[in-house]
Short mmCIF file of C-alpha atoms and ligand atoms in Angstrom, two decimals:
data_model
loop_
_atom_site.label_atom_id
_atom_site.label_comp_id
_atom_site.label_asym_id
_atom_site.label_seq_id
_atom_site.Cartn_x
_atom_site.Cartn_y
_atom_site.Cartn_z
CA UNK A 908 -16.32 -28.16 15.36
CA UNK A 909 -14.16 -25.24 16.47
CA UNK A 910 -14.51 -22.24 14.44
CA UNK A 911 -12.04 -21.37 11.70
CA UNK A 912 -10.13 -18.30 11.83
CA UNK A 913 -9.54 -17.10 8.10
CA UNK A 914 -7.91 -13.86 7.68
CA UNK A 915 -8.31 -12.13 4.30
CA UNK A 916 -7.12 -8.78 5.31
CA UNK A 917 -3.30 -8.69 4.50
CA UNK A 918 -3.85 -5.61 2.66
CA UNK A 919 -4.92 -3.90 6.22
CA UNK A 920 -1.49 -5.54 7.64
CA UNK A 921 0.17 -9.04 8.10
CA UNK A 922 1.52 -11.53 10.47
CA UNK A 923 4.62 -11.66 11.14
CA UNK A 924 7.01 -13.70 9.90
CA UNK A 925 8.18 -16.47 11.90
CA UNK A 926 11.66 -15.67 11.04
CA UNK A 927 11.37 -12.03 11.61
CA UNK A 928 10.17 -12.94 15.24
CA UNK A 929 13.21 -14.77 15.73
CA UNK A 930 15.76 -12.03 14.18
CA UNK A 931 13.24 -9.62 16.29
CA UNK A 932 13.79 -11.75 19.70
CA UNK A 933 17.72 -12.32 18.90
CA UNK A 934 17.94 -8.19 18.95
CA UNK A 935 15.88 -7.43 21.65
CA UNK A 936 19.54 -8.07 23.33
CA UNK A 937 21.08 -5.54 21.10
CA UNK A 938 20.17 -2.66 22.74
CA UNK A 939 23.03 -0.61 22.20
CA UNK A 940 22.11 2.84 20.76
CA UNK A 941 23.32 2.57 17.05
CA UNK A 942 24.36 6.05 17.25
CA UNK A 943 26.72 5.39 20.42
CA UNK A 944 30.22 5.12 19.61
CA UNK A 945 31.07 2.45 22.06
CA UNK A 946 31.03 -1.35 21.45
CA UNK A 947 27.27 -1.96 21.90
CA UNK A 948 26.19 0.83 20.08
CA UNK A 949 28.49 -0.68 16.71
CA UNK A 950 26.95 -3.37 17.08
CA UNK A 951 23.42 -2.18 17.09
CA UNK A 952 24.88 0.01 13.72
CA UNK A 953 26.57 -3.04 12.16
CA UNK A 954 22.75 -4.79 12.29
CA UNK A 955 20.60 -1.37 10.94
CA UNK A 956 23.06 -1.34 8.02
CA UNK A 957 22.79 -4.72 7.07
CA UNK A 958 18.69 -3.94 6.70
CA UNK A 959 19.45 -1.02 4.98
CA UNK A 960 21.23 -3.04 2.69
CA UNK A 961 18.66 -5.53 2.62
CA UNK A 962 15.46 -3.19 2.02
CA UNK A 963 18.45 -1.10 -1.04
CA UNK A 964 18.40 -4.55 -2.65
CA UNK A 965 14.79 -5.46 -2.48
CA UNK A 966 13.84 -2.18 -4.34
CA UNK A 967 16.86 -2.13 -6.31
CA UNK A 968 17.44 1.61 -4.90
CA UNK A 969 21.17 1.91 -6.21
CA UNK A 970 23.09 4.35 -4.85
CA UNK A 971 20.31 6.29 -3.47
CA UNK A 972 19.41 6.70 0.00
CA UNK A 973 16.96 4.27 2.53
CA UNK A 974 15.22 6.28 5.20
CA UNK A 975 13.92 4.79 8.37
CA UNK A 976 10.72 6.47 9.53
CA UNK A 977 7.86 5.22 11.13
CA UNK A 978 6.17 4.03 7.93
CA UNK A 979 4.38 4.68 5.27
CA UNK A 980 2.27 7.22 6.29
CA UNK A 981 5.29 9.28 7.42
CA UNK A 982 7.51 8.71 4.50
CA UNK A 983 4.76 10.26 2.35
CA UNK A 984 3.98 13.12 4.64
CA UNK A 985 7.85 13.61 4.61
CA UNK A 986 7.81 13.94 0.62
CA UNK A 987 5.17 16.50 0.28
CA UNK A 988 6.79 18.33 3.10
CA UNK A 989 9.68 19.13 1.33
CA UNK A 990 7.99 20.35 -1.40
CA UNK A 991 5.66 22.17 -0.06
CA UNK A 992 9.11 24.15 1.60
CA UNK A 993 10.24 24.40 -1.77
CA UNK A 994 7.81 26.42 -2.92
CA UNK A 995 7.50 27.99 0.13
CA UNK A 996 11.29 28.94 -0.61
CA UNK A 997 10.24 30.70 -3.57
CA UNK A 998 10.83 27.29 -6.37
CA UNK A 999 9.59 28.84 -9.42
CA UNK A 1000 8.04 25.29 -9.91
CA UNK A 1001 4.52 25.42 -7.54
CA UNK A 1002 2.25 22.64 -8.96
CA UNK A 1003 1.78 18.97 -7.26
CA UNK A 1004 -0.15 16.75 -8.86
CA UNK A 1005 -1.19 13.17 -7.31
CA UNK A 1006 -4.41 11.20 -8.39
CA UNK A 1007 -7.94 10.37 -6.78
CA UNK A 1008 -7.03 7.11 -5.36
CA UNK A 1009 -3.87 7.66 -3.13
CA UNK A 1010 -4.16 6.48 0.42
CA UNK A 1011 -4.91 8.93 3.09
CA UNK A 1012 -2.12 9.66 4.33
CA UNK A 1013 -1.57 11.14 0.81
CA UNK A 1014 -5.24 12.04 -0.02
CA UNK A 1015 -5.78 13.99 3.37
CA UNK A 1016 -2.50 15.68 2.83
CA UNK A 1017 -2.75 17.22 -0.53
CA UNK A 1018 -6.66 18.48 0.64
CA UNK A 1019 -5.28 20.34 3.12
CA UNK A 1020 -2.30 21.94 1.10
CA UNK A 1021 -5.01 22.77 -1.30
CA UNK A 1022 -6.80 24.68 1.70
CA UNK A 1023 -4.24 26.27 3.26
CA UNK A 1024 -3.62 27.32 -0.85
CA UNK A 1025 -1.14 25.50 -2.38
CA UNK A 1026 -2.07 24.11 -6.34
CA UNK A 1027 -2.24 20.51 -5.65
CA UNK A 1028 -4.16 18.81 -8.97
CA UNK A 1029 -5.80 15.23 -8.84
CA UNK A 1030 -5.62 13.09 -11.93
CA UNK A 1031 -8.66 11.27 -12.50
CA UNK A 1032 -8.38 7.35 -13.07
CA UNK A 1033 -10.69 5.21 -15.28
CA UNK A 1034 -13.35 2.85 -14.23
CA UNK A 1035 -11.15 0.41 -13.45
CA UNK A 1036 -8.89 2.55 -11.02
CA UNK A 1037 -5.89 3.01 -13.42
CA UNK A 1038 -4.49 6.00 -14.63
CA UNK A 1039 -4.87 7.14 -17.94
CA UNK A 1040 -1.53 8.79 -19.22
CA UNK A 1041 -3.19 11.12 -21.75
CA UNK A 1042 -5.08 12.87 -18.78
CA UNK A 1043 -1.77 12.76 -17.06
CA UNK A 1044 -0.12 14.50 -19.63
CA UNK A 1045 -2.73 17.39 -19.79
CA UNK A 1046 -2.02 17.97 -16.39
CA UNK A 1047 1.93 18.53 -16.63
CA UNK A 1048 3.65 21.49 -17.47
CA UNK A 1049 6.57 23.47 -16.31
CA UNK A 1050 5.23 24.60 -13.44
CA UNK A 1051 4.92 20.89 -11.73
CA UNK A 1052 7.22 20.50 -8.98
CA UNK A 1053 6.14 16.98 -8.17
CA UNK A 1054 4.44 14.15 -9.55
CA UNK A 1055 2.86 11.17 -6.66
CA UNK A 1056 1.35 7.75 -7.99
CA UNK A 1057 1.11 5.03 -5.59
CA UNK A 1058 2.03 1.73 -7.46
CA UNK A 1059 -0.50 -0.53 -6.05
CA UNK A 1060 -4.01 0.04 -4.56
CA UNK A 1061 -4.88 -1.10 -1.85
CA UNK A 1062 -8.22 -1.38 -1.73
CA UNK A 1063 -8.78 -2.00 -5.26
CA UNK A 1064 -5.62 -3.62 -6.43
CA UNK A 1065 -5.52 -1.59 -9.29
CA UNK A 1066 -2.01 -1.30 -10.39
CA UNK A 1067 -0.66 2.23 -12.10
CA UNK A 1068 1.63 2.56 -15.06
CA UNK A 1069 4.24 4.40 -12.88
CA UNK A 1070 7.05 3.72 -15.36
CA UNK A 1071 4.80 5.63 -17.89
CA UNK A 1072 3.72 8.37 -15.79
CA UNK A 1073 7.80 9.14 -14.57
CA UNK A 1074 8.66 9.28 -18.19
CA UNK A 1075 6.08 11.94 -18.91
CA UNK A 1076 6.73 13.69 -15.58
CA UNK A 1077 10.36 13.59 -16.11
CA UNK A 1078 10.02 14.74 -19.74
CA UNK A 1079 8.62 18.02 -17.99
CA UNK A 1080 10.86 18.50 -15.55
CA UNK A 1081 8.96 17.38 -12.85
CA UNK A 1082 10.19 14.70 -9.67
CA UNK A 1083 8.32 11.42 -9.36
CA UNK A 1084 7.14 9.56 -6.20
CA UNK A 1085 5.24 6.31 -5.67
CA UNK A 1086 3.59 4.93 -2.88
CA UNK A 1087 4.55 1.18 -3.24
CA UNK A 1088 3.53 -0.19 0.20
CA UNK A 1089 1.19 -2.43 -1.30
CA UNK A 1090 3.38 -3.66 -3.69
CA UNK A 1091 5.76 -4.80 -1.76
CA UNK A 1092 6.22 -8.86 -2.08
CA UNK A 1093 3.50 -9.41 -4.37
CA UNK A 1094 5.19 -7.78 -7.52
CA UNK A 1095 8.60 -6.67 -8.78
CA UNK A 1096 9.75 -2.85 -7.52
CA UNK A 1097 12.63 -1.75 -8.89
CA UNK A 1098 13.01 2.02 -8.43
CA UNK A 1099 15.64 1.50 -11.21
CA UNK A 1100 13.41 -0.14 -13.68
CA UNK A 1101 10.15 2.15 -12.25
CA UNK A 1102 13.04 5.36 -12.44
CA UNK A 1103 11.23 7.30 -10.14
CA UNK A 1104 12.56 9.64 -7.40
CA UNK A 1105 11.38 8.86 -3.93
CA UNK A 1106 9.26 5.64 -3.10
CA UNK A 1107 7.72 4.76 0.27
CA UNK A 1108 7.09 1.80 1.44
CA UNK A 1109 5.70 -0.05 5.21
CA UNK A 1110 7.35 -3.03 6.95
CA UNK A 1111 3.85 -4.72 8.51
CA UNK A 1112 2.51 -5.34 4.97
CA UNK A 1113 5.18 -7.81 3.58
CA UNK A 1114 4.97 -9.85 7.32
CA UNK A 1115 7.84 -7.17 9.10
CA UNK A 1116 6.52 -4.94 12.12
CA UNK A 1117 4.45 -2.12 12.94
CA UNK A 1118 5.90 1.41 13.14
CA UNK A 1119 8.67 0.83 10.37
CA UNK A 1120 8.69 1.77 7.25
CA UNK A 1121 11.50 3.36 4.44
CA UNK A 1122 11.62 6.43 2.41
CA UNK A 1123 14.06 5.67 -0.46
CA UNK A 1124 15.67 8.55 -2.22
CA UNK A 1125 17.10 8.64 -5.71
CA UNK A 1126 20.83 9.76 -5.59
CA UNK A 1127 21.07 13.65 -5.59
CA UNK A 1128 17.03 14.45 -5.49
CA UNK A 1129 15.86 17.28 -3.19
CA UNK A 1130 15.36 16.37 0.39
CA UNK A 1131 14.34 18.39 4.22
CA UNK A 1132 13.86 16.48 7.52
CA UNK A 1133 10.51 16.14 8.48
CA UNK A 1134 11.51 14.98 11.98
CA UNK A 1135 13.99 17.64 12.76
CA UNK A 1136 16.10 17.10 16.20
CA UNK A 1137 19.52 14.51 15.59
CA UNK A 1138 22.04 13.47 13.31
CA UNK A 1139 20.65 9.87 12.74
CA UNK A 1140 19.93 9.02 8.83
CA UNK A 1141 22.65 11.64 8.23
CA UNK A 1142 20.43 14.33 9.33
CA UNK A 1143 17.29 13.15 7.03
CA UNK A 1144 15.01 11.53 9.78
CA UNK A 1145 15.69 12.04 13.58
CA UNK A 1146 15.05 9.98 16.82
CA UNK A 1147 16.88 7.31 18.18
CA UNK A 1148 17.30 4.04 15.99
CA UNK A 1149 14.42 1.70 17.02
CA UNK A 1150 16.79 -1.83 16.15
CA UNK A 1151 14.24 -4.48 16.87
CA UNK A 1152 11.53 -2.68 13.98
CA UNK A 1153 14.77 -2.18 11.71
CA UNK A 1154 15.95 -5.53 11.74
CA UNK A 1155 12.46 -7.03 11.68
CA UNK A 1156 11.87 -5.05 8.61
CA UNK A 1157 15.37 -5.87 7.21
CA UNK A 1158 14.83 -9.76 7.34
CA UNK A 1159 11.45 -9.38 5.99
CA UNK A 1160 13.05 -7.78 3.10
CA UNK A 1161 15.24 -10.53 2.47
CA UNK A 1162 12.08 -12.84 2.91
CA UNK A 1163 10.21 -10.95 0.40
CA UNK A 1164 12.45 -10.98 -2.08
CA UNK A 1165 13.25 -14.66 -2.31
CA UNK A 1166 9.97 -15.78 -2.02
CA UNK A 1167 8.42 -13.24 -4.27
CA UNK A 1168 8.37 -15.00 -7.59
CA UNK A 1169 6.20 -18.29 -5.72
CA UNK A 1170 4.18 -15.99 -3.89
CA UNK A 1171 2.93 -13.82 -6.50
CA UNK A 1172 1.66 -16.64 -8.76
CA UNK A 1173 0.49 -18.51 -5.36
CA UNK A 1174 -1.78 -15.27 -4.46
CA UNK A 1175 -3.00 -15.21 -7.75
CA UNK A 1176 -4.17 -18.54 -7.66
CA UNK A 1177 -5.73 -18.42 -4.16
CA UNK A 1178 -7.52 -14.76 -5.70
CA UNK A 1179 -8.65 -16.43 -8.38
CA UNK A 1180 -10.07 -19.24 -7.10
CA UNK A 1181 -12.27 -16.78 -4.96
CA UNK A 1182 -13.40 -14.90 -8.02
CA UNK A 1183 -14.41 -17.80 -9.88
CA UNK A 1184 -16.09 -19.62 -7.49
CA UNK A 1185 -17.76 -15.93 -6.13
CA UNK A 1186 -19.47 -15.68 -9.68
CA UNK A 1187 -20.53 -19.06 -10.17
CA UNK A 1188 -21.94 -19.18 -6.73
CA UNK A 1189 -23.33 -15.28 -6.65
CA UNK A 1190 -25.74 -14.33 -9.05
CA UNK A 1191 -25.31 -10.28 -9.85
CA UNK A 1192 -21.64 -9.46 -8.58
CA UNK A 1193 -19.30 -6.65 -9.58
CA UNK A 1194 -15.89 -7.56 -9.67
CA UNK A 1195 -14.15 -4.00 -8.91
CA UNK A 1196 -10.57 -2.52 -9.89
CA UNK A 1197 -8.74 -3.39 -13.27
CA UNK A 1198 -8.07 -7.29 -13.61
CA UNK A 1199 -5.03 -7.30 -15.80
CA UNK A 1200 -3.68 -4.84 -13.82
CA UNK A 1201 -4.02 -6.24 -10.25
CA UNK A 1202 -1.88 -6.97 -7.32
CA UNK A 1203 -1.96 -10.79 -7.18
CA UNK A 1204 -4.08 -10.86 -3.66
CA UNK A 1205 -6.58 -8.36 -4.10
CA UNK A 1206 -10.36 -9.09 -4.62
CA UNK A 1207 -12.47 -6.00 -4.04
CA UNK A 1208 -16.58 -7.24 -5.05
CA UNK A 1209 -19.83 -5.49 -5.03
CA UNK A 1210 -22.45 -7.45 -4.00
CA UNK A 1211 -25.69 -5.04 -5.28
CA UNK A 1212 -28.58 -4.95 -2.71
CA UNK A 1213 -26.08 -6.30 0.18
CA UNK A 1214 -24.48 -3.71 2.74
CA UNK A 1215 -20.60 -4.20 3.27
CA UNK A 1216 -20.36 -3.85 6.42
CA UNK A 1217 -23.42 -5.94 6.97
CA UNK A 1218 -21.62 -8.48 4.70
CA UNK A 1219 -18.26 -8.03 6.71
CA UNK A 1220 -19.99 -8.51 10.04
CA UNK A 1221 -21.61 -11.89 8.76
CA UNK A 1222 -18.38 -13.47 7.69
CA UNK A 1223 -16.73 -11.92 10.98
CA UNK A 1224 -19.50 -14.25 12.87
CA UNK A 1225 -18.32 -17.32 10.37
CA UNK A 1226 -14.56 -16.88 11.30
CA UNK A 1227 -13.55 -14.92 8.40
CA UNK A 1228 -12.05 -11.60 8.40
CA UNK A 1229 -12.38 -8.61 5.55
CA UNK A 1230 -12.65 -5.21 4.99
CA UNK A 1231 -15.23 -2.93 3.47
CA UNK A 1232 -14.38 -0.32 1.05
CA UNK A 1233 -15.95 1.89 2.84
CA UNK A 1234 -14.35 3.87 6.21
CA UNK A 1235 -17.02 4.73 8.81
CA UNK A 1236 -16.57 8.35 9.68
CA UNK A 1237 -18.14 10.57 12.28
CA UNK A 1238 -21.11 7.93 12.79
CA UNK A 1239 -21.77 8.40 9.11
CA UNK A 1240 -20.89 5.52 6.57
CA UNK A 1241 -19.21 6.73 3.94
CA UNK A 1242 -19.06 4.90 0.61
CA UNK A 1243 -15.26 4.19 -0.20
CA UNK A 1244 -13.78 7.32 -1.98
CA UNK A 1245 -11.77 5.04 -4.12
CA UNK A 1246 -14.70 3.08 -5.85
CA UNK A 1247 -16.49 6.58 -6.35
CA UNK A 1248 -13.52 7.74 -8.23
CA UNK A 1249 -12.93 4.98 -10.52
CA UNK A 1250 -16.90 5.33 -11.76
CA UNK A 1251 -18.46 3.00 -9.50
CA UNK A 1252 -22.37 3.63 -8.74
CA UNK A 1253 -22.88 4.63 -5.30
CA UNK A 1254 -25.20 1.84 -4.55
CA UNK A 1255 -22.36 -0.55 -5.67
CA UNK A 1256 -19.75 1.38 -4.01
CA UNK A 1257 -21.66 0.66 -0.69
CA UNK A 1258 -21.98 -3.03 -1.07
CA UNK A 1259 -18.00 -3.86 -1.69
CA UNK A 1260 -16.01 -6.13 0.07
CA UNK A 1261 -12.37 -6.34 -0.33
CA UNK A 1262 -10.65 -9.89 -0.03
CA UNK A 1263 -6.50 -9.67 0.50
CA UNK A 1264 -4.62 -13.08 0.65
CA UNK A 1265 -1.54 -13.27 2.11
CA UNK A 1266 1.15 -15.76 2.61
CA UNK A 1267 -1.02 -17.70 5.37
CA UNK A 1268 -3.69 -18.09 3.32
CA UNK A 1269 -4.33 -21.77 1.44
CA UNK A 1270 -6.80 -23.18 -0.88
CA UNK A 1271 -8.90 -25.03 2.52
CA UNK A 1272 -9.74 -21.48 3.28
CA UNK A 1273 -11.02 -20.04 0.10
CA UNK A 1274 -13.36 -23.54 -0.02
CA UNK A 1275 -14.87 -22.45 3.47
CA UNK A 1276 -15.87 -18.45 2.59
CA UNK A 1277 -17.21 -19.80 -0.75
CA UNK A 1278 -19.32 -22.58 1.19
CA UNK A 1279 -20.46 -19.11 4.28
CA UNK A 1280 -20.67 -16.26 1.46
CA UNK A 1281 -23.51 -17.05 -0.72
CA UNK A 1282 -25.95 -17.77 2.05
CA UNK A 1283 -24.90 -14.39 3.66
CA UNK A 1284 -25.41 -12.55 0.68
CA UNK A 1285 -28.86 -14.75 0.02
CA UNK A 1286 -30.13 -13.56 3.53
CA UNK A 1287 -29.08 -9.76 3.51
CA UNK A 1288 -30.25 -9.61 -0.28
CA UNK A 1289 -33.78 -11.10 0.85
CA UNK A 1290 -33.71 -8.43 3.96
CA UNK A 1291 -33.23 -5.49 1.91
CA UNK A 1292 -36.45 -3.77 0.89
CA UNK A 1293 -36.03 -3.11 -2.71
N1 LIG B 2083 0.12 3.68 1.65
C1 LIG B 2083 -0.63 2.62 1.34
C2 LIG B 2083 -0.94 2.31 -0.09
C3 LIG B 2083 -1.12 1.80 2.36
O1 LIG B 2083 -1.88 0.74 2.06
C4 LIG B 2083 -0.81 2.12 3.71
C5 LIG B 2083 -1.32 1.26 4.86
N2 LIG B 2083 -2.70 1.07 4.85
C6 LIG B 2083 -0.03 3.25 3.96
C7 LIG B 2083 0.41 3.99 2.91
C8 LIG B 2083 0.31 3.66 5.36
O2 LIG B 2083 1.29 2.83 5.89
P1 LIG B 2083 1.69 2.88 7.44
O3 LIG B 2083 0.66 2.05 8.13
O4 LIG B 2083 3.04 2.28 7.49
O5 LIG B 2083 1.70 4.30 7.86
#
């Protein structure tokens, strides 16, 4: 029987969409540079406005403004740039504060404006990755320039009170960004509804392409170029419009947000299913992150007395494809940062495996790991010495 290939790592990125292939291959001929005033390039224009349009109405952004950059790592970096110039600018209002769980391109930033000696304060979360608004609220004064709370986790799932925490901020004078790439197509954004100030998000994680992704801007917020160098964006992000990314990410947009009512409960299902049939098959598992609050495809589980990436590299040999919490840095591997902050016991932190479903994904699939995982767990848990 030919192996199976099951991919449960749409938190990592996704396929693309069939359709966004096609709207990609249809543009490849519009090559026009959008910025050109001749025929070709209006053309090229006419097509990046209609995904602006598309990606305005799939975050409900208003009147604000969509910024093309190169994702989401980008459009975060470009948001605590431009306050980090405030302050450098003399803003009476100095203080950042983001929490323990952000991505890296978030995490890694903030450490080193806190080394280079900017006051940049982390807000714990609880043990199940969330937020807790009273500690939020200690943190907050007039002195806080910005507030950053990504909406979704992705390792963990765990899903922040964002609306909450932009009411406190706000109360205080403070701007509010989130980091929704994750959330994305799996559960209502509205930057109306979440009234925050700036929200990021990445086109290859809702089934768009690579090297795309959006900072959206509330109407009339601060702003600075990151990317200095041309008038595209109206000055806010330069470099020559890639159209094939934009348009890919435009029609995933639309795709997302017509099919994001099925797919939510759909990946809930399919995430459930693999929780369920994990514990009754798996004596001694920890199911990680908060489970009311959870982005409908996310299953992050400690397996005690297993290694992760022992685990992953078992499954990988069965066909099936996951992620560790854990990154493996400098030769050394680290436990995932994101477990240790929510409370999670180092040994447990070690031993995590995060499942992410994705539109691909069907109910065959989640039979197969749960028929390969318990014997892989079985083996590595009578291999390990203690
Ligand atoms: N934020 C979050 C929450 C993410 O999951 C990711 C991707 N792993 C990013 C930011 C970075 O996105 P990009 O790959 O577009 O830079």
């Amino acid at each position: 029987m030919e192996q199976p290939t099951i991919y449960l790592d749409n938190n990592a990125t996704t396929a693309v969409h069939e359709d966004v292939l096609a709207a990609m291959n249809e543009a490849a001929s519009l090559y026009g540079n959008a910025s050109s005033m001749h025929a070709m390039g209006r053309e090229a224009a006419v097509a990046i406005e209609e995904s602006r349009q598309a990606v305005r109405d799939l975050i409900d952004a208003q009147d604000g403004a969509i910024v093309f950059t190169s994702g989401a790592s980008e459009a975060n970096n470009t948001v605590f740039n431009l306050f980090r110039e405030r302050i450098d600018l003399g803003a009476k209002r100095k203080r950042i504060i983001t929490t323990t769980i952000e991505h890296p391109s978030i995490i890694e930033t903030v450490t080193h404006l806190k080394e280079i000696g900017y006051a940049v304060d982390l807000c714990p979360v609880d043990n199940t990755g969330r937020v807790v608004l009273s500690q939020m609220e200690a943190l907050l004064g007039d002195d806080v320039a910005l507030v950053s709370v990504m909406l979704g986790n992705n390792e963990i799932g765990t899903i922040q009170p964002v609306k909450e925490i932009a009411a406190l901020a706000h109360r205080h004078g403070a701007y509010v960004h989130s980091d929704a790439t994750q959330a994305i197509g799996k559960i209502e954004v509205s930057m109306k509804e979440l009234d925050v100030d700036y929200l990021s998000l990445s086109a290859h994680k809702f089934y768009g392409p690579k090297g795309i992704g959006v900072l959206a801007l509330r109407k009339g917020v601060p702003f600075s170029p990151f990317v200095h160098g041309g008038h595209q964006e109206d000055g806010r992000r330069a470099g020559t419009y890639n159209n094939t990314a934009i348009i890919g990410l435009g029609t995933a947009a639309r795709i997302a947000q017509r099919e994001l009512p099925d797919e939510n409960k759909r990946l809930w299902a399919l995430r459930e299913m693999l929780r369920v049939g994990i514990e009754e098959r798996i004596p001694n598992v920890v199911v990680n992150g908060n489970q009311e609050h959870c982005l409908p495809g996310t299953l992050d589980v400690s397996f005690p007395r297993a290694e992760g990436e022992s685990i992953l590299l078992y499954l990988d040999l069965e066909g099936i494809m996951v992620s560790t919490g854990s990154a493996c840095a400098s030769g050394s591997l680290e436990p995932s940062y994101v477990l240790l902050a929510s409370g999670v016991d180092i040994e447990l932190a070690h031993g995590s495996i995060r499942f992410s479903f994705g539109r691909y994904n069907t109910e065959d699939e989640v039979r197969y790991v749960l028929e390969k995982l318990p014997p892989i767990i079985k083996r590595l848990r009578e291999m390990s010495i203690r």
